[in-house]
Short mmCIF file of C-alpha atoms in Angstrom, two decimals:
data_model
loop_
_atom_site.label_atom_id
_atom_site.label_comp_id
_atom_site.label_asym_id
_atom_site.label_seq_id
_atom_site.Cartn_x
_atom_site.Cartn_y
_atom_site.Cartn_z
CA UNK A 189 0.00 0.00 0.00
CA UNK A 190 2.81 2.42 0.85
CA UNK A 191 4.54 1.59 -2.43
CA UNK A 192 1.34 2.32 -4.38
CA UNK A 193 1.52 5.94 -3.19
CA UNK A 194 5.19 6.17 -4.17
CA UNK A 195 4.37 4.77 -7.61
CA UNK A 196 1.70 7.45 -7.94
CA UNK A 197 4.19 10.26 -7.36
CA UNK A 198 6.68 8.67 -9.75
CA UNK A 199 4.04 8.43 -12.46
CA UNK A 200 3.05 12.05 -11.85
CA UNK A 201 6.70 12.97 -12.51
CA UNK A 202 6.74 10.83 -15.66
CA UNK A 203 3.53 12.48 -16.86
CA UNK A 204 4.84 15.98 -16.22
CA UNK A 205 8.15 15.46 -18.01
CA UNK A 206 6.99 13.15 -20.79
CA UNK A 207 8.99 10.20 -19.49
CA UNK A 208 12.27 12.16 -19.39
CA UNK A 209 13.12 12.20 -15.71
CA UNK A 210 16.68 12.89 -14.61
CA UNK A 211 18.13 10.33 -12.19
CA UNK A 212 18.40 12.83 -9.30
CA UNK A 213 14.67 13.57 -9.40
CA UNK A 214 13.87 9.90 -9.86
CA UNK A 215 15.80 8.89 -6.72
CA UNK A 216 14.08 11.41 -4.49
CA UNK A 217 10.58 10.84 -5.88
CA UNK A 218 8.19 9.48 -3.23
CA UNK A 219 4.84 10.23 -1.61
CA UNK A 220 5.59 12.17 1.57
CA UNK A 221 3.51 11.50 4.69
CA UNK A 222 4.10 13.90 7.60
CA UNK A 223 2.12 14.85 10.69
CA UNK A 224 4.27 17.94 11.31
CA UNK A 225 4.19 20.79 8.79
CA UNK A 226 7.67 22.05 9.65
CA UNK A 227 9.09 18.58 9.10
CA UNK A 228 7.18 18.35 5.83
CA UNK A 229 8.68 21.61 4.57
CA UNK A 230 12.16 20.47 5.58
CA UNK A 231 12.11 16.84 4.44
CA UNK A 232 8.95 16.12 2.51
CA UNK A 233 8.30 18.96 0.10
CA UNK A 234 11.51 18.28 -1.83
CA UNK A 235 10.15 14.86 -2.78
CA UNK A 236 7.48 16.50 -4.93
CA UNK A 237 8.89 19.96 -5.75
CA UNK A 238 9.34 19.06 -9.45
CA UNK A 239 5.64 18.27 -9.84
CA UNK A 240 3.09 20.80 -11.02
CA UNK A 241 1.80 23.21 -8.38
CA UNK A 242 -1.59 21.57 -8.72
CA UNK A 243 -0.19 18.14 -7.84
CA UNK A 244 1.93 19.56 -5.03
CA UNK A 245 -1.12 21.23 -3.48
CA UNK A 246 -3.17 18.04 -3.82
CA UNK A 247 -0.50 15.92 -2.07
CA UNK A 248 0.00 18.51 0.65
CA UNK A 249 -3.77 18.56 1.24
CA UNK A 250 -3.60 14.84 2.09
CA UNK A 251 -0.91 15.28 4.74
CA UNK A 252 -1.86 14.23 8.31
CA UNK A 253 -0.75 17.64 9.66
CA UNK A 254 -3.67 19.26 7.82
CA UNK A 255 -6.28 19.65 10.56
CA UNK A 256 -9.29 20.37 8.36
CA UNK A 257 -12.43 18.35 9.15
CA UNK A 258 -13.36 17.77 5.52
CA UNK A 259 -14.01 14.79 3.21
CA UNK A 260 -10.33 13.84 3.38
CA UNK A 261 -10.03 13.75 7.18
CA UNK A 262 -10.16 9.94 7.47
CA UNK A 263 -7.83 9.50 4.50
CA UNK A 264 -5.22 11.60 6.31
CA UNK A 265 -5.62 9.56 9.49
CA UNK A 266 -5.28 6.31 7.55
CA UNK A 267 -2.16 7.53 5.75
CA UNK A 268 -0.61 8.43 9.10
CA UNK A 269 -1.38 4.94 10.45
CA UNK A 270 -0.02 3.34 7.28
CA UNK A 271 3.23 5.29 7.45
CA UNK A 272 3.71 4.45 11.13
CA UNK A 273 3.11 0.74 10.59
CA UNK A 274 5.32 0.72 7.51
CA UNK A 275 8.24 2.39 9.28
CA UNK A 276 8.09 0.05 12.27
CA UNK A 277 7.91 -3.07 10.09
CA UNK A 278 10.62 -1.89 7.69
CA UNK A 279 13.15 -0.41 10.07
CA UNK A 280 12.73 -1.96 13.50
CA UNK A 281 10.70 -5.11 14.12
CA UNK A 282 7.89 -7.33 12.92
CA UNK A 283 4.31 -6.56 13.86
CA UNK A 284 2.78 -8.81 16.52
CA UNK A 285 -0.59 -10.34 15.64
CA UNK A 286 -2.60 -11.99 18.40
CA UNK A 287 -6.11 -12.86 19.55
CA UNK A 288 -7.62 -9.98 21.50
CA UNK A 289 -10.87 -9.24 23.30
CA UNK A 290 -13.29 -7.46 20.98
CA UNK A 291 -16.55 -7.32 22.93
CA UNK A 292 -18.39 -8.81 25.89
CA UNK A 293 -22.03 -9.35 26.64
CA UNK A 294 -23.32 -6.94 29.28
CA UNK A 295 -25.92 -8.88 31.28
CA UNK A 296 -28.77 -7.59 33.41
CA UNK A 297 -30.56 -9.45 36.20
CA UNK A 298 -33.42 -8.48 38.49
CA UNK A 299 -32.14 -6.27 41.33
CA UNK A 300 -32.95 -8.84 43.99
CA UNK A 301 -30.09 -11.04 42.76
CA UNK A 302 -27.45 -8.39 43.57
CA UNK A 303 -25.61 -8.95 40.30
CA UNK A 304 -22.26 -7.27 39.57
CA UNK A 305 -20.07 -7.79 36.50
CA UNK A 306 -16.30 -7.12 36.66
CA UNK A 307 -14.59 -6.81 33.28
CA UNK A 308 -10.88 -7.38 32.92
CA UNK A 309 -8.82 -5.02 30.73
CA UNK A 310 -8.97 -5.30 26.96
CA UNK A 311 -6.05 -6.90 25.21
CA UNK A 312 -4.52 -10.20 24.22
CA UNK A 313 -6.25 -13.37 25.40
CA UNK A 314 -5.39 -17.07 25.59
CA UNK A 315 -7.45 -20.24 25.78
CA UNK A 316 -9.05 -20.86 29.20
CA UNK A 317 -8.04 -17.39 30.41
CA UNK A 318 -10.04 -15.63 33.12
CA UNK A 319 -11.80 -12.82 31.23
CA UNK A 320 -14.46 -11.50 33.64
CA UNK A 321 -16.16 -12.15 36.98
CA UNK A 322 -19.88 -12.37 37.80
CA UNK A 323 -20.90 -11.83 41.43
CA UNK A 324 -24.40 -12.49 42.83
CA UNK A 325 -25.88 -11.61 46.20
CA UNK A 326 -28.05 -14.71 45.99
CA UNK A 327 -28.05 -17.83 43.83
CA UNK A 328 -29.66 -17.02 40.47
CA UNK A 329 -32.23 -19.35 38.91
CA UNK A 330 -30.89 -21.82 36.27
CA UNK A 331 -32.11 -19.78 33.31
CA UNK A 332 -29.79 -16.93 34.36
CA UNK A 333 -26.62 -19.00 34.59
CA UNK A 334 -25.67 -19.12 30.92
CA UNK A 335 -22.56 -17.18 29.87
CA UNK A 336 -21.84 -16.74 26.16
CA UNK A 337 -18.20 -15.81 26.77
CA UNK A 338 -16.34 -12.98 25.10
CA UNK A 339 -15.96 -12.12 21.45
CA UNK A 340 -12.40 -12.14 20.16
CA UNK A 341 -10.73 -10.89 17.02
CA UNK A 342 -7.35 -11.14 15.32
CA UNK A 343 -5.57 -7.96 16.37
CA UNK A 344 -2.32 -6.16 15.71
CA UNK A 345 -0.42 -4.84 18.71
CA UNK A 346 1.19 -1.44 18.13
CA UNK A 347 4.42 -0.19 19.69
CA UNK A 348 2.29 1.74 22.20
CA UNK A 349 0.60 -1.48 23.33
CA UNK A 350 -2.70 -0.71 21.62
CA UNK A 351 -4.62 -3.58 20.02
CA UNK A 352 -6.25 -2.87 16.67
CA UNK A 353 -8.52 -5.32 14.88
CA UNK A 354 -6.49 -6.58 11.92
CA UNK A 355 -9.27 -6.99 9.36
CA UNK A 356 -10.94 -3.60 10.04
CA UNK A 357 -7.50 -1.98 10.00
CA UNK A 358 -6.55 -3.52 6.66
CA UNK A 359 -9.93 -2.63 5.19
CA UNK A 360 -9.52 0.98 6.27
CA UNK A 361 -5.98 1.23 4.90
CA UNK A 362 -6.87 -0.35 1.55
CA UNK A 363 -9.95 1.81 1.05
CA UNK A 364 -8.32 5.07 2.06
CA UNK A 365 -5.20 4.50 -0.03
CA UNK A 366 -7.59 3.84 -2.93
CA UNK A 367 -9.36 7.14 -2.22
CA UNK A 368 -5.99 8.94 -2.21
CA UNK A 369 -5.04 7.36 -5.54
CA UNK A 370 -8.41 8.21 -7.05
CA UNK A 371 -7.84 11.83 -6.07
CA UNK A 372 -5.48 11.89 -9.08
CA UNK A 373 -7.47 9.76 -11.50
CA UNK A 374 -8.14 12.70 -13.84
CA UNK A 375 -4.38 12.89 -14.51
CA UNK A 376 -4.43 9.41 -16.00
CA UNK A 377 -7.37 8.85 -18.37
CA UNK A 378 -8.08 5.10 -18.52
CA UNK A 379 -6.96 3.17 -21.54
CA UNK A 380 -9.47 0.47 -22.36
CA UNK A 381 -9.03 -2.50 -24.67
CA UNK A 382 -11.54 -2.49 -27.50
CA UNK A 383 -14.59 -4.50 -26.53
CA UNK A 384 -13.64 -4.74 -22.85
CA UNK A 385 -16.23 -3.67 -20.24
CA UNK A 386 -15.74 -0.42 -18.39
CA UNK A 387 -14.03 -1.09 -15.06
CA UNK A 388 -16.02 -0.42 -11.89
CA UNK A 389 -14.37 0.10 -8.51
CA UNK A 390 -16.45 -0.53 -5.40
CA UNK A 391 -15.27 1.22 -2.29
CA UNK A 392 -16.65 0.73 1.22
CA UNK A 393 -20.30 1.46 0.62
CA UNK A 394 -19.74 4.63 -1.37
CA UNK A 395 -21.00 2.93 -4.51
CA UNK A 396 -19.25 2.22 -7.81
CA UNK A 397 -16.80 4.66 -9.31
CA UNK A 398 -17.17 4.19 -13.05
CA UNK A 399 -14.19 5.10 -15.22
CA UNK A 400 -15.31 6.00 -18.70
CA UNK A 401 -13.55 6.96 -21.88
#
């Protein structure tokens, strides 16, 4: 996913210069992702300074340091998460994937049973682990003794110790990188093979984006 953004910037350079890109510009071409504007100006802007002003403004608008609450807010947050995960995995250590608590059933009993439910902290879980405690002031009737357990998910543990559901995380990253790429789709009119159907791209409930000649 991170490479797809870098390929985008490279192709924007190729488009601007008709395929004639000097090696110095080629080596420094990449999609910058910064959550600090000063750092972006110092280290990121030079990655795209040979692009058109229109493309530079569009890429800058997608930077996580932009605090606008607009249609691109969640794309910026996803790009920040992607860059963080990419840097950890590439430079330091592998990501840890584990089973983690996702949800529990909150039960209610008539007040006369003195019910209290103690939930243990969220996080990684193992088979047969103690996950919560039910306390009663009096013995409940049999129909109230069923416990459905907890709901677990495959989760990724961040460097900060946070657990993030792996499938929702990947879905968010894929969709939002696709939105970022589609921001530039008018720069690259689709080339369709004669007789081939028009491609449709479905994205996260927003309906099909139809690319036409």
